[in-house]
mmCIF file of C-alpha atoms in Angstrom:
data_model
loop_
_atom_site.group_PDB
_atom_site.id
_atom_site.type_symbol
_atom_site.label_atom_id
_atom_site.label_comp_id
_atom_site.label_asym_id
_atom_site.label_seq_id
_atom_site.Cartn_x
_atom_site.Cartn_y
_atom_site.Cartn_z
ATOM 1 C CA UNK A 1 15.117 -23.379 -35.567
ATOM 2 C CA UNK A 2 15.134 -20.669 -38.055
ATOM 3 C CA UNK A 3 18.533 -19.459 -39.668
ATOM 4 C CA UNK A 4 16.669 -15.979 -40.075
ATOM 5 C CA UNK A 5 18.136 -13.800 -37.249
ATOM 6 C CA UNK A 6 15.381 -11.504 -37.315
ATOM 7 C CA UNK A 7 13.146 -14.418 -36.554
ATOM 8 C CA UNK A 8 15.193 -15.731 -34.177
ATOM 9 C CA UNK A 9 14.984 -12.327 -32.337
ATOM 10 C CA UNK A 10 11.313 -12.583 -32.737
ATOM 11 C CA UNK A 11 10.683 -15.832 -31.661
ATOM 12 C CA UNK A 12 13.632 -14.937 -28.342
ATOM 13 C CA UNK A 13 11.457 -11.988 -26.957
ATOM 14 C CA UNK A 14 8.253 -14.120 -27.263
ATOM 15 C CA UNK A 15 6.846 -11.364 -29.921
ATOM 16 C CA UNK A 16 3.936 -12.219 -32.481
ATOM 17 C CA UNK A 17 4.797 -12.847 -36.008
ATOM 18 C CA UNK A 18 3.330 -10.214 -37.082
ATOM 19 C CA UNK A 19 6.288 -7.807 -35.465
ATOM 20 C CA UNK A 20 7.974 -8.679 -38.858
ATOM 21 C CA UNK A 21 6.091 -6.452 -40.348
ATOM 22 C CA UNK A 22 6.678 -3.665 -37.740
ATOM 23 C CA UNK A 23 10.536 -4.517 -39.120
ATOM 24 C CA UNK A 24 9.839 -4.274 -42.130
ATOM 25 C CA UNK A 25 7.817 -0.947 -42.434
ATOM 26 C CA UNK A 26 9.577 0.911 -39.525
ATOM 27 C CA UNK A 27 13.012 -0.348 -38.622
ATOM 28 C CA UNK A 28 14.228 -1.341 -41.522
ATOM 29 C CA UNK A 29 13.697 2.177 -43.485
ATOM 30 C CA UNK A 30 15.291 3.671 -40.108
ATOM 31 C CA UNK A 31 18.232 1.613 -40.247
ATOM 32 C CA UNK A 32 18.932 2.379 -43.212
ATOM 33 C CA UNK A 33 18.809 5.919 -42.575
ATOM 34 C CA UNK A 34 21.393 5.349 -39.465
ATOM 35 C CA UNK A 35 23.655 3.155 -41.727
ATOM 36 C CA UNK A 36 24.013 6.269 -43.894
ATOM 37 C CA UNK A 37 24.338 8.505 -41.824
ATOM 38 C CA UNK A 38 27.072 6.515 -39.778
ATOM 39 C CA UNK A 39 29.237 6.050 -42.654
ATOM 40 C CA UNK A 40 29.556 9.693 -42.834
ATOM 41 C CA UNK A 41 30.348 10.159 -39.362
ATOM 42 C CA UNK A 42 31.561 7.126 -36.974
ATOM 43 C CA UNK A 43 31.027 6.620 -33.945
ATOM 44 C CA UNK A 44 27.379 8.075 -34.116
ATOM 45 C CA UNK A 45 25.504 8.482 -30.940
ATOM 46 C CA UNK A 46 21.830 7.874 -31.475
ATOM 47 C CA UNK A 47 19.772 9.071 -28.758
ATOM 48 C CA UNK A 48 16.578 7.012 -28.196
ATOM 49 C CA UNK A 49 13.486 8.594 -25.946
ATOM 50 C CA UNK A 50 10.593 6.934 -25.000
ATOM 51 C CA UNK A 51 8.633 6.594 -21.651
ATOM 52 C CA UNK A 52 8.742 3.014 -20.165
ATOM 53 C CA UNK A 53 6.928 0.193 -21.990
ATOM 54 C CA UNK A 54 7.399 2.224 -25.741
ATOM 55 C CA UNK A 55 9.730 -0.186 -27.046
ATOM 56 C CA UNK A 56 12.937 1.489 -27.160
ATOM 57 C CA UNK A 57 15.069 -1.645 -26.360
ATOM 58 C CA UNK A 58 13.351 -3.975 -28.163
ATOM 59 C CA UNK A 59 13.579 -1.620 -31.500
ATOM 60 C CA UNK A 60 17.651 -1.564 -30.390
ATOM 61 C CA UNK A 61 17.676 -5.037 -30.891
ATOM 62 C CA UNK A 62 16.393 -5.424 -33.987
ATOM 63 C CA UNK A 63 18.357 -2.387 -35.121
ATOM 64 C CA UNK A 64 21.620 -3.672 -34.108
ATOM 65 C CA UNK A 65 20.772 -6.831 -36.388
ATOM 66 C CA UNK A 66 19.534 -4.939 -39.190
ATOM 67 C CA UNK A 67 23.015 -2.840 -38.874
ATOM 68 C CA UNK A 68 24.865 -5.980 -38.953
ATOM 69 C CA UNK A 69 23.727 -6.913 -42.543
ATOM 70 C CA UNK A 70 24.715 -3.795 -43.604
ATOM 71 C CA UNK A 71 28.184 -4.698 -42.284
ATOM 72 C CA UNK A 72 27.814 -1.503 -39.372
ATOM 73 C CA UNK A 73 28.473 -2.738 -35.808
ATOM 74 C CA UNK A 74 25.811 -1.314 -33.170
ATOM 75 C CA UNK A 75 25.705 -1.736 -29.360
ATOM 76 C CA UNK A 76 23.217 -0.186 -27.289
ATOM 77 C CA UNK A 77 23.731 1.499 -23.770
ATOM 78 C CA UNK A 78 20.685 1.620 -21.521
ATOM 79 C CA UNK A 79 20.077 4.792 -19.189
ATOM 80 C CA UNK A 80 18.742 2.492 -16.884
ATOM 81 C CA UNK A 81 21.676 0.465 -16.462
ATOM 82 C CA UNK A 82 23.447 3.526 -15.298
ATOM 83 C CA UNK A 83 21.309 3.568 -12.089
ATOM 84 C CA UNK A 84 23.335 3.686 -8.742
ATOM 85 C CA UNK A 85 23.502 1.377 -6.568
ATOM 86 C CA UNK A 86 20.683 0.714 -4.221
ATOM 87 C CA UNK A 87 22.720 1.226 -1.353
ATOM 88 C CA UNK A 88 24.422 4.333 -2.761
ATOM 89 C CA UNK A 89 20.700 5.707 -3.509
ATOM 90 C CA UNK A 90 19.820 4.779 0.038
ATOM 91 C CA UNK A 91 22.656 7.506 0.884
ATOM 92 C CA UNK A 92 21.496 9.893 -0.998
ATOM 93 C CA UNK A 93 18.077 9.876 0.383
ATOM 94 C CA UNK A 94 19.823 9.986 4.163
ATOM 95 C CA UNK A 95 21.905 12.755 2.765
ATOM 96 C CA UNK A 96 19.520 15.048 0.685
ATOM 97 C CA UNK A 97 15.697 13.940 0.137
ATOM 98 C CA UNK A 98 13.970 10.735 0.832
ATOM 99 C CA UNK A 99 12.835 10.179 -2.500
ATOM 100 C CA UNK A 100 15.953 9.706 -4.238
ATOM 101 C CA UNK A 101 15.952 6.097 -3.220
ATOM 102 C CA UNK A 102 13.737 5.216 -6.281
ATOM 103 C CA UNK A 103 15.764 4.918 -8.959
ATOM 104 C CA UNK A 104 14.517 7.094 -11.948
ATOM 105 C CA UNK A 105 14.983 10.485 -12.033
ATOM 106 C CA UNK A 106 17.663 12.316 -13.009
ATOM 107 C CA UNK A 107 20.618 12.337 -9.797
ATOM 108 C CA UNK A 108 19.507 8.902 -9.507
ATOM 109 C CA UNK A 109 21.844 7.824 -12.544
ATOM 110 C CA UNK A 110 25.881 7.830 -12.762
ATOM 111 C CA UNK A 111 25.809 10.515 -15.869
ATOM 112 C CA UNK A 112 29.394 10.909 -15.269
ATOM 113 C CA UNK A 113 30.277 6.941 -16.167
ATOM 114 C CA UNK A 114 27.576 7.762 -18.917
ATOM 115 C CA UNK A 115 29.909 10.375 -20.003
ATOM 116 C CA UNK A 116 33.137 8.101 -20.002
ATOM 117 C CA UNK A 117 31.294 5.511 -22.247
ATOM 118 C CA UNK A 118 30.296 7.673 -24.858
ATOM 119 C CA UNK A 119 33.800 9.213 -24.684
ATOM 120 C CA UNK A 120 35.509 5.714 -24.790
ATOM 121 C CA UNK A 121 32.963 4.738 -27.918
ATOM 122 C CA UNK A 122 34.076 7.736 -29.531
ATOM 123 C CA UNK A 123 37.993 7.052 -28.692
ATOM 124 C CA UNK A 124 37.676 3.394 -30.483
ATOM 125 C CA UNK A 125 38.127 1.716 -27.219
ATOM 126 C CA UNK A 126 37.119 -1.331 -24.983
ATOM 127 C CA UNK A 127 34.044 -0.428 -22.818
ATOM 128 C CA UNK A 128 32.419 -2.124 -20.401
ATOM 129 C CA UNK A 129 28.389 -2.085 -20.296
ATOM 130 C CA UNK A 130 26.824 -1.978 -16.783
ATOM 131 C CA UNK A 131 24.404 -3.617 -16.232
ATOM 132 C CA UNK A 132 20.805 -3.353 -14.093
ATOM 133 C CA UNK A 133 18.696 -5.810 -12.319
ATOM 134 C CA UNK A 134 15.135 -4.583 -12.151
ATOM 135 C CA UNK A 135 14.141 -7.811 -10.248
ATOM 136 C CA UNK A 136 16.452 -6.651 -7.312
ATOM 137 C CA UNK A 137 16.667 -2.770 -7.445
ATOM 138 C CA UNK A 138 20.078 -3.368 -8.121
ATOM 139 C CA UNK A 139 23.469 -3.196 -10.088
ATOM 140 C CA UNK A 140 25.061 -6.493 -11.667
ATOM 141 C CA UNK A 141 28.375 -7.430 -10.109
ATOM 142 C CA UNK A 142 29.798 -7.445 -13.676
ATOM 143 C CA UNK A 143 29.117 -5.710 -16.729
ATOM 144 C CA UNK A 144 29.519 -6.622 -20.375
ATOM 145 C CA UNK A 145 33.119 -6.121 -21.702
ATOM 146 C CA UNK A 146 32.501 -4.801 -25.621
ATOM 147 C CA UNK A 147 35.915 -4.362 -27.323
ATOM 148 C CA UNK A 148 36.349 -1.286 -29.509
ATOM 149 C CA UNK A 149 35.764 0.180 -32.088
ATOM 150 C CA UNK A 150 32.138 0.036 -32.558
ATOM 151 C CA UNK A 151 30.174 2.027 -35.150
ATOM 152 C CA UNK A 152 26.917 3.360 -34.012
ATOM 153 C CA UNK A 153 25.793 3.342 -30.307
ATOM 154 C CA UNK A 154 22.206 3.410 -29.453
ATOM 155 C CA UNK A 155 21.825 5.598 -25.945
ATOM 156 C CA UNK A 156 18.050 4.761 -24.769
ATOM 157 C CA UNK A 157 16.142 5.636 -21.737
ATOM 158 C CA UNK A 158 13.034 7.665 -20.722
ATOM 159 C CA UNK A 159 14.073 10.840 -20.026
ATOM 160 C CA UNK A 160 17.309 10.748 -22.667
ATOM 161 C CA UNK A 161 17.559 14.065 -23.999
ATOM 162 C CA UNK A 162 15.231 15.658 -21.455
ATOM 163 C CA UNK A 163 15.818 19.409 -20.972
ATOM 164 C CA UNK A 164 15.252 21.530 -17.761
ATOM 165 C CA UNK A 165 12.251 23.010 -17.093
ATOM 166 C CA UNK A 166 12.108 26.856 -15.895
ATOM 167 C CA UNK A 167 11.960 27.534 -12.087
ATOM 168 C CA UNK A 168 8.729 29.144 -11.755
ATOM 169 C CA UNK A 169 6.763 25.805 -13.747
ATOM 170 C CA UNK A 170 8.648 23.711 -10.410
ATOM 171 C CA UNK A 171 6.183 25.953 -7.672
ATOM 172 C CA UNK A 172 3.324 23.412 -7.982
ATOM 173 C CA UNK A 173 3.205 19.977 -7.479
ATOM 174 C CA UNK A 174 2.176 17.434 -10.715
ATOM 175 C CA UNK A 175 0.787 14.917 -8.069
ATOM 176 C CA UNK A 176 -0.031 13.678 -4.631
ATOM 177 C CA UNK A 177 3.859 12.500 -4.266
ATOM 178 C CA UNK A 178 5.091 16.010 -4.837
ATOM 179 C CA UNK A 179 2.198 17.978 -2.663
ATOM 180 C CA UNK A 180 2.887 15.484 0.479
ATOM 181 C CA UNK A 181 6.462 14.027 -0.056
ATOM 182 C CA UNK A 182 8.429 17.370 -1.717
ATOM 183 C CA UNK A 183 6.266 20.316 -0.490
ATOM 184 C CA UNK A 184 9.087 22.377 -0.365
ATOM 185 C CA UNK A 185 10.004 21.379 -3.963
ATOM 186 C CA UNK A 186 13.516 20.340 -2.713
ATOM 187 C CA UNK A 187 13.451 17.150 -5.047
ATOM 188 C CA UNK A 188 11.868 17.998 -7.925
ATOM 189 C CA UNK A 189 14.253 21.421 -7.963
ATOM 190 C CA UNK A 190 17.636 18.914 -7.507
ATOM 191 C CA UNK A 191 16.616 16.740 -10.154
ATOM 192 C CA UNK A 192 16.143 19.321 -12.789
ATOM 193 C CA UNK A 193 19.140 20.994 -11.916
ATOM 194 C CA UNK A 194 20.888 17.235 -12.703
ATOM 195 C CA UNK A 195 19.472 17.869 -16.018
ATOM 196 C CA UNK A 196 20.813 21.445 -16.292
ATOM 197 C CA UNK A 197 24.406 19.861 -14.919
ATOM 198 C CA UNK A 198 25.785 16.269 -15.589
ATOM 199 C CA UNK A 199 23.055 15.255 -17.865
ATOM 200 C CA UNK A 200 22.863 18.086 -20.449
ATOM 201 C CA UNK A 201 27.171 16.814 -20.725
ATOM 202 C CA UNK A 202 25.755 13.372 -21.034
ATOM 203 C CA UNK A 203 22.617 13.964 -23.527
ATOM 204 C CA UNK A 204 24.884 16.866 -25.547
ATOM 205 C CA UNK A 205 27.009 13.713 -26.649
ATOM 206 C CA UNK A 206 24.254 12.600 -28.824
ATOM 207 C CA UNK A 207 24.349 13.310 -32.641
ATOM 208 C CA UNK A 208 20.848 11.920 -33.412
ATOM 209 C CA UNK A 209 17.742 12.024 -31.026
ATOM 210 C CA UNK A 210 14.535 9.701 -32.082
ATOM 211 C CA UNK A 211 11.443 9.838 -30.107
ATOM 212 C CA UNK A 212 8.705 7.297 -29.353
ATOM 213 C CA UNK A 213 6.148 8.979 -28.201
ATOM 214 C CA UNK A 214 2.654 7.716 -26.404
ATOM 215 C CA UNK A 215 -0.175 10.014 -26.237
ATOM 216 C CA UNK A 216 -0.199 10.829 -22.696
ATOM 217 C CA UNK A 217 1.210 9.925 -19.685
ATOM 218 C CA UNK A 218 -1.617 7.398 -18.868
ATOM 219 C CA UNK A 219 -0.370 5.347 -21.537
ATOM 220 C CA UNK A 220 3.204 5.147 -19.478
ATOM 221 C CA UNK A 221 1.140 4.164 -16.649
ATOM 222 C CA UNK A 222 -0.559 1.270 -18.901
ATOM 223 C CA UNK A 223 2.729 0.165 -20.230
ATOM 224 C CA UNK A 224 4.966 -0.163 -17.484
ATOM 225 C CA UNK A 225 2.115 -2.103 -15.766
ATOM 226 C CA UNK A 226 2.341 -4.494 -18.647
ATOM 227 C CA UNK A 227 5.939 -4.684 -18.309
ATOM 228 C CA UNK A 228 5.668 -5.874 -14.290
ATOM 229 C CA UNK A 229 3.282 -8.471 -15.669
ATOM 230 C CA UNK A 230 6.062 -9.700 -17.906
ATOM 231 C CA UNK A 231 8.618 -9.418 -15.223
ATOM 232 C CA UNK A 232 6.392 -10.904 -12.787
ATOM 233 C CA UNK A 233 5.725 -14.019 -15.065
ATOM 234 C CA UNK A 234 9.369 -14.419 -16.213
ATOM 235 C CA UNK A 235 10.978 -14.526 -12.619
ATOM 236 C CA UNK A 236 8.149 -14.978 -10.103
ATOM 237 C CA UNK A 237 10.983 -15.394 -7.605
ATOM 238 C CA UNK A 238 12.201 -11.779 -7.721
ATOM 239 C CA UNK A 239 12.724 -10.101 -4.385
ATOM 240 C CA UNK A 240 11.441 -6.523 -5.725
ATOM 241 C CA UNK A 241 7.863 -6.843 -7.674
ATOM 242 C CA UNK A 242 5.415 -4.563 -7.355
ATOM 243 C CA UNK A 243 1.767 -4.087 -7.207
ATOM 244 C CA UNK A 244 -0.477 -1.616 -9.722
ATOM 245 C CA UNK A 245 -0.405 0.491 -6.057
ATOM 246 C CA UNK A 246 3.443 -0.084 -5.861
ATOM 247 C CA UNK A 247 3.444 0.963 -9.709
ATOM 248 C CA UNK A 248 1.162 3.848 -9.630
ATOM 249 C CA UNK A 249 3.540 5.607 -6.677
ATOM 250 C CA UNK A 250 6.694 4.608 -8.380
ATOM 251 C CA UNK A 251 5.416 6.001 -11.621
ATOM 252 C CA UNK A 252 4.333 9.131 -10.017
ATOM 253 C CA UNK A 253 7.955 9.447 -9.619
ATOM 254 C CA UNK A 254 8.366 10.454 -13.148
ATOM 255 C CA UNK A 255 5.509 12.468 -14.150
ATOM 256 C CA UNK A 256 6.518 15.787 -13.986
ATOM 257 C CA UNK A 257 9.247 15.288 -16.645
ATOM 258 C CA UNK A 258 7.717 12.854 -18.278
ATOM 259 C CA UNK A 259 4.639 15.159 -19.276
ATOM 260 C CA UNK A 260 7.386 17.961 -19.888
ATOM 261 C CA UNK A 261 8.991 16.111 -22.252
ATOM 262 C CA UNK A 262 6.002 14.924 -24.043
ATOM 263 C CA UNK A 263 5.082 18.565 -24.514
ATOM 264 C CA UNK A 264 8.264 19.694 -25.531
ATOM 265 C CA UNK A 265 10.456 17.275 -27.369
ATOM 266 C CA UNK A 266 8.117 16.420 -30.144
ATOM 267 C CA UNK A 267 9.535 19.667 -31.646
ATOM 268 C CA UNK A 268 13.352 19.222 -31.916
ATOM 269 C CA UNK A 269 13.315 15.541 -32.090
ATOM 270 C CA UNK A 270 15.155 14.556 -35.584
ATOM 271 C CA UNK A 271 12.707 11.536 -35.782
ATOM 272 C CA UNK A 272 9.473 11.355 -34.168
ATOM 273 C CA UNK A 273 7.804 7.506 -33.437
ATOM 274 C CA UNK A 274 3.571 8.146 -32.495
ATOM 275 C CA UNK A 275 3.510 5.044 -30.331
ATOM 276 C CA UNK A 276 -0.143 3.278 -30.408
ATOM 277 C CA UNK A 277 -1.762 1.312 -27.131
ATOM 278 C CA UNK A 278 -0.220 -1.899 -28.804
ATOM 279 C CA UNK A 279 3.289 -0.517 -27.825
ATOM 280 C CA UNK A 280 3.655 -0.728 -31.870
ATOM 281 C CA UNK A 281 4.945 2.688 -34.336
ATOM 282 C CA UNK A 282 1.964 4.083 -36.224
ATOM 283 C CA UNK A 283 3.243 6.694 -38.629
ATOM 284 C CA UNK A 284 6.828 6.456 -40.451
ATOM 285 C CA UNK A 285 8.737 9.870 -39.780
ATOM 286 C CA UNK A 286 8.643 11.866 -42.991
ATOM 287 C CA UNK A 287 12.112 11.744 -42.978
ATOM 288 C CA UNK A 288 12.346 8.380 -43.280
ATOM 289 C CA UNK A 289 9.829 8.161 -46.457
ATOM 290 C CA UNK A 290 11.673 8.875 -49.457
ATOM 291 C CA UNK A 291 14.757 7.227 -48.195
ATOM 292 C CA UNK A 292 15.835 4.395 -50.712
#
């Protein structure tokens, strides 16, 4: 067993050796750059986009360890973990559209206990982390208890930081699910006023926002189809896998804003991640190149 904890966290997600080296050249320059500007400014709330499959956790975890050497405590939040419960989204489709009982878009999410986290990280006190079971659609019964006060937290998820779109670009439908399951644009309409609402509170917290971005939205397609395949190999036993069909209309689910984003984050992003098919960074931000 190594005593190396960023070969321990290697050899723990099952990655290939060679991911030091995407440590090395990526994360490490961009902790750095986080441990800096944290010391000037604690709690900092790093914002951390990326459509599913891009990495974002698994660069969390390596930058929470990197942190540690440099003596700054990191914890990461996941927007996914802030899903409601399935039987609280099974209300909300009863009560306003049917397709608010997939969890993803933006009303299906507590932003308000997003909110309170962010506000107890930045108070110095003891949160507790919910947690999400993909395998079952479904909340944890208990959460992690993190005691306070903690110095940077990471806030990932796909659609962290997302901004409203204007009416008039919600009159057409992005796909098949929109044109036969939201014709009247009822769903699409809620969820971007959740971003206008609740969510622009939640994402304003942030005081850094880095992006890892794929090419298109194919590539999102690609990767979370890769990630069921993990899922599907780790716990063959859970009651909610899905197929590539299962995974095409869930993913359809996310389109619109995932597209929108693509198109329009890249610009105000303060650190921007090209994501290659290999799920791995190609580029180093330019910001991040004559750091020391």
């Amino acid at each position: 067993m190594t005593n190396n904890p960023i070969d321990a966290l290697i050899a723990r997600e099952a990655l290939p050796a060679s991911y030091r080296d995407i440590v090395q050249q990526f994360w490490t320059p961009l902790a750095h750059h986080i441990a800096r500007a944290s010391a000037a400014h604690k709690p900092l709330i790093v914002g951390v986009n990326g459509g599913q499959g891009t990495g974002k956790s698994t660069m969390c975890m390596f930058l929470e360890e990197l942190l540690k050497k440099r003596g700054v405590r990191a914890v990461t939040l996941g927007l996914d973990d802030l899903y409601l419960p399935r039987a609280d989204r099974e209300v909300l489709a009863k009560a306003v559209h049917p397709l608010f009982v997939t969890r993803g878009v933006p009303g299906t999410h507590t932003a308000l206990e997003g909110i309170q986290i962010i506000e107890d990280v930045l108070a110095g006190r003891t949160i507790t982390m919910p947690r999400f079971d993909k395998g079952k659609d479904d909340r944890k019964a208990e959460g992690d208890v993190i005691s306070g006060p903690v110095d940077v937290l990471f806030f990932e998820g796909w659609c962290v930081g997302a901004k409203p779109q204007d009416a008039h670009a919600l009159a057409q439908p992005v796909n098949a699910l929109e044109a036969q399951e939201d014709a009247d644009g009822i769903w699409r309409g809620l969820a971007n006023r959740f971003l206008q609402e609740d969510y622009a509170k939640l994402f304003g917290l942030m005081d850094m926002l880095i992006m890892l971005k794929v090419e298109s939205f194919d590539a999102v397609l690609t990767n979370r189809k890769h990630q069921e395949a993990k899922l599907r190999a780790a716990r063959p036993d859970a009651p909610v896998l899905m197929s590539d069909a299962d995974i095409d209309r869930f993913c359809a689910h996310y389109e619109r804003i995932t597209n929108y984003i693509l198109d329009e984050m890249p610009q105000r992003a303060d650190l921007l991640f090209p994501i290659g098919p290999g799920h791995t960074p190609l580029e180093l931000p330019k910001e991040l190149r004559t750091t020391d």
